[in-house]
Amino acid sequence: MPLKKTVMFKLFRKKREIVKHEYFGGFDLPISDIDGFLNTQGIEENNVPRLSDYIVLSYDDKDLLADINQYSNKKINDEWRNNRSKDIESLIDKVKYKDNPKNIIIDLIKYKKGLHQIGGIKPDNFKLQKTKNIGNFQYLGYINNEDEKLSWLNIKLHLTCPIFLNFKQLFLDYSNPLSPQVINIDELNSCETSYDFLDYEFQIHYKEYKCRYEGAFDYGYGIAHSGIPNWIQNPMYPRCPKTNKIMKFVCQIKSTSGIMVDNTNVSIKDKFMKSYFKKLNFWGDGDLFVFFEPTSKTACYFIQKT
């Protein structure tokens, strides 16, 4: 159970009567991308009591934002709090109630008969994209749209990403679900790698773990989770490069998931570097975030780490 929460911000106009509330998971209210926040971080009210960090937006009878409460266990200094108060106050009367999407946090846990899979060998008919650098695409499993918890997905999403490249964001076009194509290919080809000992022929295969989703009250201890992202750094709400729509959160896979390497042709002498090739990890201790826009069948991948 999280510690008792503290109110960080409270901006309230007493003459207005609050008639509606909305609840959002997370610590940060990004002023520069409030639409992304409203579309992505919304949670059901019954998820609130056990979340370690959450935000409550309250509205008056004119549907204008009248009150903001931010609850968190994080320690912050007074200067940061004062600056954020000014930023948040700028939203008063600018954000209107529109019944934003409500999400339920679900954990992806290991289960032999599960619909989803992390790791494993790619299907024979699934083609991995080629790049001009040594950052080969890795096959990471799939999220199955037959699961009613993720019914908005209109394809079986095979997860693939060049996790050994230092990319900022990767956009893949899944118009052909078995042969996704990189949209920002020039950007990807110009990326560097922190693993300069790798060659163009390196291969890594991860052990196969079947999984299922189960409801959770907080970001749990499964292989991954869905519902709302648990940001490690600043929130990022990608927009589809084809439609400009805010993309929907699919899952967040953790370096602490315990997905082991099954086999690899990478030979490393350095003991410290060897540890990075014993199990699935994202830049050491990071998490892989996956978003998807169903109308254009476009996915976005990026990594955040401490």
Coordinates of C-alpha atoms in Angstrom, one line a residue:
M1 CA 0.0 0.0 0.0
P2 CA 1.3 3.5 -0.8
L3 CA 2.0 6.0 1.9
K4 CA -0.6 8.6 2.8
K5 CA -0.9 11.1 -0.1
T6 CA -0.2 14.8 0.2
V7 CA -2.0 17.6 -1.6
M8 CA 0.5 19.3 -3.8
F9 CA -1.7 21.8 -5.6
K10 CA -5.2 23.1 -4.9
L11 CA -6.6 25.9 -7.1
F12 CA -10.2 26.6 -6.3
R13 CA -12.6 29.4 -7.0
K14 CA -15.0 29.4 -4.1
K15 CA -17.9 31.1 -5.9
R16 CA -18.3 28.1 -8.2
E17 CA -20.0 24.9 -7.4
I18 CA -18.2 21.8 -8.4
V19 CA -20.5 19.3 -10.1
K20 CA -18.1 17.0 -12.0
H21 CA -14.8 15.3 -11.3
E22 CA -12.3 13.4 -13.5
Y23 CA -9.4 11.3 -12.2
F24 CA -6.0 10.8 -13.9
G25 CA -3.1 8.5 -13.0
G26 CA 0.4 10.0 -12.8
F27 CA 2.5 12.6 -11.2
D28 CA 2.8 15.3 -13.9
L29 CA 0.2 17.5 -15.6
P30 CA 1.9 18.4 -18.9
I31 CA 0.8 21.9 -19.7
S32 CA 2.3 21.8 -23.2
D33 CA 0.3 18.6 -24.2
I34 CA -2.8 18.7 -22.1
D35 CA -4.8 16.9 -24.8
G36 CA -2.5 14.0 -24.8
F37 CA -2.8 13.9 -21.0
L38 CA -6.6 14.0 -21.0
N39 CA -6.8 11.2 -23.7
T40 CA -4.2 8.9 -22.1
Q41 CA -4.1 9.2 -18.3
G42 CA -7.8 9.0 -17.4
I43 CA -8.7 6.3 -14.9
E44 CA -11.8 4.9 -13.3
E45 CA -12.6 6.4 -9.9
N46 CA -12.3 3.0 -8.2
N47 CA -8.7 2.8 -9.3
V48 CA -7.8 6.0 -7.4
P49 CA -7.5 4.9 -3.7
R50 CA -4.4 2.7 -4.1
L51 CA -2.5 4.7 -6.8
S52 CA 0.6 6.3 -5.5
D53 CA 0.2 9.4 -7.7
Y54 CA -2.9 10.8 -9.3
I55 CA -4.6 14.1 -10.3
V56 CA -8.2 15.2 -9.8
L57 CA -9.8 17.7 -12.2
S58 CA -13.0 19.3 -11.1
Y59 CA -15.5 21.2 -13.2
D60 CA -18.3 23.6 -12.5
D61 CA -21.8 23.8 -14.1
K62 CA -20.4 25.8 -17.1
D63 CA -18.1 22.8 -17.9
L64 CA -15.0 25.0 -17.2
L65 CA -12.2 23.7 -15.1
A66 CA -12.6 25.1 -11.6
D67 CA -10.3 23.0 -9.4
I68 CA -7.1 21.0 -9.6
N69 CA -5.8 18.7 -6.9
Q70 CA -2.6 16.8 -7.3
Y71 CA -1.7 14.0 -4.9
S72 CA 1.7 12.4 -4.7
N73 CA 4.2 10.6 -2.5
K74 CA 7.1 12.2 -4.4
K75 CA 9.2 14.7 -2.5
I76 CA 9.5 18.1 -4.2
N77 CA 11.0 21.5 -3.3
D78 CA 9.1 24.7 -2.8
E79 CA 10.5 26.4 -5.9
W80 CA 9.3 23.6 -8.1
R81 CA 5.9 23.7 -6.4
N82 CA 5.5 27.4 -6.9
N83 CA 6.5 27.3 -10.5
R84 CA 4.1 24.4 -11.2
S85 CA 1.2 26.2 -9.4
K86 CA 1.6 29.1 -11.9
D87 CA 1.6 26.7 -14.9
I88 CA -1.4 24.8 -13.6
E89 CA -3.3 28.0 -12.9
S90 CA -3.0 28.9 -16.6
L91 CA -5.4 26.0 -17.3
I92 CA -8.3 27.5 -15.3
D93 CA -11.2 28.3 -17.6
K94 CA -9.4 26.8 -20.6
V95 CA -10.0 23.1 -20.2
K96 CA -13.6 22.0 -20.7
Y97 CA -15.2 18.8 -19.5
K98 CA -15.6 16.3 -22.3
D99 CA -15.9 12.9 -20.6
N100 CA -12.4 11.8 -21.4
P101 CA -11.5 8.1 -21.8
K102 CA -11.4 6.1 -18.6
N103 CA -8.9 3.3 -18.3
I104 CA -8.4 0.3 -16.0
I105 CA -4.8 -0.7 -15.2
I106 CA -4.2 -4.3 -16.2
D107 CA -1.0 -6.3 -15.6
L108 CA 0.5 -8.8 -18.1
I109 CA 1.4 -11.9 -16.2
K110 CA 2.9 -15.2 -17.2
Y111 CA 0.2 -17.9 -18.0
K112 CA 0.8 -21.0 -20.1
K113 CA -2.5 -20.7 -22.0
G114 CA -2.4 -16.9 -22.3
L115 CA -3.5 -15.1 -25.5
H116 CA -0.4 -12.8 -25.5
Q117 CA 3.3 -13.6 -25.8
I118 CA 6.5 -11.9 -24.8
G119 CA 9.7 -13.2 -26.4
G120 CA 9.8 -16.3 -28.6
I121 CA 10.9 -16.9 -32.2
K122 CA 9.2 -14.7 -34.8
P123 CA 6.7 -16.5 -37.1
D124 CA 8.1 -17.6 -40.4
N125 CA 5.7 -15.3 -42.3
F126 CA 6.6 -12.2 -40.2
K127 CA 9.3 -10.0 -41.8
L128 CA 11.7 -7.9 -39.8
Q129 CA 12.6 -4.5 -41.2
K130 CA 16.2 -4.0 -42.3
T131 CA 18.2 -0.9 -41.4
K132 CA 21.5 0.6 -42.7
N133 CA 23.2 0.4 -39.2
I134 CA 24.0 -2.5 -36.9
G135 CA 20.8 -2.0 -34.8
N136 CA 18.9 -5.1 -35.9
F137 CA 15.2 -5.3 -35.2
Q138 CA 14.4 -7.7 -32.3
Y139 CA 11.3 -9.8 -32.2
L140 CA 9.6 -9.2 -28.8
G141 CA 6.3 -11.2 -29.0
Y142 CA 2.8 -10.0 -29.6
I143 CA -0.3 -8.5 -28.1
N144 CA -3.4 -10.3 -29.2
N145 CA -6.5 -8.3 -30.2
E146 CA -8.7 -11.3 -29.3
D147 CA -8.4 -10.2 -25.7
E148 CA -11.5 -8.2 -24.9
K149 CA -9.5 -6.0 -22.6
L150 CA -7.7 -4.7 -25.7
S151 CA -10.6 -5.0 -28.1
W152 CA -9.8 -1.6 -29.7
L153 CA -6.7 -3.1 -31.3
N154 CA -7.7 -4.1 -34.9
I155 CA -4.7 -6.3 -35.5
K156 CA -2.6 -8.9 -33.7
L157 CA 0.3 -6.6 -32.9
H158 CA 3.6 -8.3 -33.3
L159 CA 6.1 -6.3 -31.3
T160 CA 9.4 -5.6 -32.9
C161 CA 12.0 -2.9 -32.2
P162 CA 15.7 -2.2 -32.7
I163 CA 16.3 -2.0 -28.9
F164 CA 20.1 -1.7 -29.2
L165 CA 19.8 1.6 -31.1
N166 CA 19.7 5.0 -29.4
F167 CA 16.5 6.1 -31.1
K168 CA 14.1 8.8 -29.8
Q169 CA 10.8 7.5 -31.3
L170 CA 10.2 4.7 -33.8
F171 CA 7.0 4.8 -36.0
L172 CA 6.0 1.5 -37.8
D173 CA 3.3 1.2 -40.4
Y174 CA 1.4 -2.0 -39.8
S175 CA -0.8 -1.8 -42.9
N176 CA 0.5 -5.2 -43.5
P177 CA 0.5 -6.7 -40.0
L178 CA 3.2 -9.3 -41.0
S179 CA 5.6 -6.8 -42.6
P180 CA 5.6 -3.5 -40.7
Q181 CA 7.6 -0.7 -42.3
V182 CA 9.5 2.1 -40.6
I183 CA 7.9 5.5 -41.3
N184 CA 10.8 7.6 -40.0
I185 CA 13.5 5.5 -41.7
D186 CA 16.0 8.3 -42.3
E187 CA 15.9 9.2 -38.6
L188 CA 16.4 5.6 -37.6
N189 CA 19.3 5.0 -40.0
S190 CA 21.1 8.0 -38.5
C191 CA 20.9 6.6 -35.0
E192 CA 24.0 5.5 -33.1
T193 CA 24.4 2.6 -30.7
S194 CA 26.0 2.2 -27.3
Y195 CA 26.9 -1.4 -28.3
D196 CA 29.6 -0.7 -30.9
F197 CA 31.0 -4.2 -30.6
L198 CA 27.9 -5.6 -32.4
D199 CA 28.1 -6.5 -36.1
Y200 CA 25.5 -6.6 -38.8
E201 CA 24.8 -10.3 -38.4
F202 CA 24.1 -10.4 -34.6
Q203 CA 21.0 -12.3 -33.5
I204 CA 19.3 -12.6 -30.1
H205 CA 16.3 -14.7 -29.4
Y206 CA 14.4 -14.5 -26.1
K207 CA 12.6 -17.3 -24.3
E208 CA 8.9 -17.5 -25.0
Y209 CA 6.5 -16.6 -22.3
K210 CA 2.7 -16.8 -22.8
C211 CA 0.8 -14.2 -20.8
R212 CA -2.6 -13.0 -19.9
Y213 CA -3.9 -9.6 -18.6
E214 CA -5.3 -9.3 -15.1
G215 CA -6.9 -6.2 -13.4
A216 CA -4.6 -4.2 -11.1
F217 CA -5.1 -1.3 -8.7
D218 CA -1.6 0.1 -9.3
Y219 CA 1.3 -0.5 -11.7
G220 CA 2.0 -4.0 -10.6
Y221 CA 4.7 -6.6 -10.8
G222 CA 3.9 -8.4 -14.0
I223 CA 6.0 -8.6 -17.2
A224 CA 4.2 -5.5 -18.5
H225 CA 1.1 -3.5 -17.9
S226 CA -1.6 -1.6 -20.0
G227 CA -4.3 0.9 -19.3
I228 CA -2.2 4.0 -18.5
P229 CA 1.6 4.5 -18.7
N230 CA 3.8 4.8 -15.7
W231 CA 6.2 7.5 -16.8
I232 CA 9.9 7.2 -15.9
Q233 CA 10.8 10.6 -17.4
N234 CA 8.5 13.3 -18.8
P235 CA 5.2 12.2 -20.3
M236 CA 5.3 11.7 -24.1
Y237 CA 2.0 11.4 -26.0
P238 CA 2.9 10.5 -29.6
R239 CA 0.7 11.7 -32.5
C240 CA 0.4 9.5 -35.6
P241 CA 2.5 10.8 -38.4
K242 CA -0.2 9.7 -40.9
T243 CA -3.3 11.1 -39.2
N244 CA -2.0 13.5 -36.5
K245 CA -4.3 11.7 -34.0
I246 CA -3.2 11.1 -30.4
M247 CA -2.0 7.5 -30.3
K248 CA -3.4 5.1 -27.7
F249 CA -1.3 3.4 -25.1
V250 CA -0.9 -0.4 -25.7
C251 CA 1.6 -1.5 -23.1
Q252 CA 4.8 -0.8 -21.1
I253 CA 7.3 -3.6 -20.9
K254 CA 9.8 -3.6 -18.1
S255 CA 13.5 -4.4 -18.0
T256 CA 12.7 -6.1 -14.7
S257 CA 10.3 -8.5 -16.4
G258 CA 12.8 -11.4 -16.2
I259 CA 12.6 -12.4 -19.9
M260 CA 15.7 -14.4 -20.4
V261 CA 17.8 -14.8 -23.6
D262 CA 17.3 -18.2 -25.2
N263 CA 20.2 -18.1 -27.6
T264 CA 22.5 -15.5 -29.3
N265 CA 25.5 -15.4 -31.5
V266 CA 26.9 -12.3 -29.6
S267 CA 30.2 -13.1 -28.0
I268 CA 31.3 -10.7 -25.3
K269 CA 34.4 -10.8 -23.1
D270 CA 33.6 -7.8 -20.8
K271 CA 31.7 -9.2 -17.7
F272 CA 29.7 -6.1 -17.1
M273 CA 28.5 -5.8 -20.7
K274 CA 27.7 -9.6 -20.7
S275 CA 24.9 -8.8 -18.2
Y276 CA 23.0 -6.8 -20.9
F277 CA 22.7 -9.9 -23.1
K278 CA 21.5 -12.4 -20.5
K279 CA 17.9 -11.1 -20.4
L280 CA 15.6 -8.7 -22.2
N281 CA 16.4 -5.1 -21.2
F282 CA 15.9 -1.6 -22.6
W283 CA 19.1 0.4 -22.4
G284 CA 19.9 -1.4 -19.1
D285 CA 17.1 -0.5 -16.7
G286 CA 14.5 1.2 -18.9
D287 CA 11.0 0.4 -20.0
L288 CA 9.7 0.1 -23.6
F289 CA 6.5 2.1 -24.3
V290 CA 4.2 1.0 -27.1
F291 CA 1.4 3.2 -28.6
F292 CA -0.9 2.5 -31.6
E293 CA -3.3 4.4 -33.8
P294 CA -5.9 1.8 -35.1
T295 CA -7.4 3.8 -38.0
S296 CA -3.9 4.1 -39.7
K297 CA -2.5 0.9 -38.2
T298 CA 0.6 2.8 -37.0
A299 CA 2.6 2.0 -33.9
C300 CA 5.0 4.1 -31.9
Y301 CA 7.9 2.7 -29.8
F302 CA 10.2 4.5 -27.4
I303 CA 12.3 3.8 -24.3
Q304 CA 12.5 5.7 -21.1
K305 CA 15.1 5.0 -18.3
T306 CA 16.2 6.5 -15.1

